Amino acid sequence: MIFKSSKRILPVFLLAAFFIATSTTTAQDKLKKMPRYDQYQQMSSQLYSSVKRISPNVNWSADGKTFTYIDDGQLNTYDVGLKKVIKSEEFTPAPRSQFSRGDRPERGRQYASAISPDEKFKAFTKDRNMYISNPDGSNVTAITTDGNDENQIKYGIATWVYGEELDQNTAMWWSPDSKKVAFYRFEEKDATKYYVLYHQTKIQDSVEVEAYPKVGAKNLPVDLLVYDLETKKTTVLDTRDGQPYNDGAIGTYLYDIEWSPDGKELLFHSTNRKQDIMELKAGDPETGKTRVVVREEWPASFTLNSPEFYKLKDNKHFIWMSERNGFKNYYLYNFNGKLINKITDHNFEVRRIVDVDEAKKLVYYLAASGDNHMKMQLHRVKLDGKNDVRLTDPAYNHNVILSPNGKHFVDIAQTHNIAPFMNLMNDKGKVVSEIVKSDWSKFNELGLKTVERFQFTSADGETQLDGLIHFPSDFDPSKKYPLILSNYGGPSTNAFTENFTLPSPITEFGFLVVNIDGRNVGGRGKKMLDKLYGNLGIVEMDDFAEGIKSLYNRPYFDKTRVGVYGTSYGGTVAAMSLLRFPEVYHAAVANSAVTDWRNYDNIYTERYMNLIENNKKGYDASNLMSYANNLNGELMIFYGTNDNNVHPANSLQLIQALQKAGKSFEVQVGPDLGHTAVNFSRMMEFFIQHLILK
């Protein structure tokens, strides 16, 4: 995925772009002389502190009689029976975990070693082979010896794409009893390599060579092996029903590896290349035989790669999230692969399991059963699927912290324009006590405006979609304002949110700012995303443009001055929007954009675009270079020369196409920078110059 996101909560491609770090270079020198710079400086410095935040750091006592929470720098202990705070002390945050740079894997990489659960052994990879040693590195034993640069076989390490797209930050897994260790084997010899130049600002540069399979390219053959420390035997799991590696069939991708709760089997996910079939499988580390536990299929597009997987303490059952009815729901299975029963059967999506009370056979979970798909609600249901009840107010979005005995929960509720408040609730969903309210006084004193939700009809003429609009603090409805779209826009992501949203500081330069959902939106079911499948760059961009047009009737919006920016998938949104809709957008900043999906890795891209032999038309339609002649507005392209995610070739191809088309545009380069964005001040200079000063 172009940017990382929370794997279970906000899945897929490039969600992490929401959290992208921009260049840390100093501010550009022209911005300080531009209109409203002082206004921006004054307001942006106070924006974050304008509403007192409520910390989600709530901890219950083991007996469920008290809990602690943080308010105004105080750690308060609340007594449920007395309904009051019984102790307050100054809160001191725990020190951050002290990982060294060498210990933490970089993005897309894996840890190079793993300590056994009993802390007696260390497994590690070195020079393409696997080893076992004492934790201090002494008494080394080689598990494998045939990995080398010539045959390009490697053990105990995965590929960058496995780390990026399948969240594999480790490539070795100890059994719970510390007697076995499982690990990857990859063969890179026939894989297409990509070369990224580093240190280009130095006297001598360097190169990174990565087996990075792009759309249509060969995948790396992959296997799972298990080494038994007692017998010194290595077993290769039969992950493909006795067949050799087949780039396309089930077993093309092997990931989400973990040991079963009893330590007797190795669990893993296996998909075909198209990723419309996914199997949870279990392998016997003694014989190598494997079996299917759960099989998921969604021929219309793709399956969920890593469903929520909650293992019960009896070591015999688990709760599995599946989209098989078109929405994420929960199912109870045993480890033999038998479906015991459905737990939920909603036409809205479950989000995550909060807790399971196995003694009482109760499941507590969050689901999108509120007034809209972004308002999460706490539900309680029996393990057999009976007596499902919603325990929270559907008018709000909720985050809950359940007491150990299930008799109470702390509820932090909010919406896009209502700041969070914290209540103590009983097991009937009734308010026991109001604990903390957000303080709006500074927000109001500064004259800040809450963001506004708006709705519109998508380009298909039938789907209702959402957006948010941000206003400057001194907004005057009698004036005309330019507008900027700030979107990430990737599959299963959400621009509209029901978390409290402060107005964008960009508004203080004199802009309206909007975030708009298209049919790329997450949380509204599988059939919504099926409309996007095979059509990246078309369907969602059509909808973003419709969202802009839906605001044309607002007298304070100047539809002749519209900008768009974003990073990664958001960069693609920016460039494609300007090129495909020159009548809607007039300026764009495209950071680290994918300009042709043939340039991106096959795991991510083929998941959403299908195999290229099945969808050449879709790939052609999403190629930005084919729209180069459409450029009428102002475009800034930014890329980092070290970008090993969205490779510089993406931006360079677009630059070349625009040059051939005889178009004028601007390029900003991040020397020795990776997957990132242009300096914020430089971006604002660009937008002010073209949307305000012109």
PDB file of C-alpha atoms in Angstrom, residues 19 81 104 251 468:
ATOM      1  CA  PHE A  19      -0.191  10.444   8.210  1.00  0.00           C
ATOM      2  CA  GLY A  81     -19.945   2.479  43.542  1.00  0.00           C
ATOM      3  CA  ARG A 104      13.360  -1.476  14.207  1.00  0.00           C
ATOM      4  CA  GLY A 251      -0.454 -20.412  -2.613  1.00  0.00           C
ATOM      5  CA  LEU A 468     -16.780  17.747   4.942  1.00  0.00           C
TER       6      LEU A 468
END
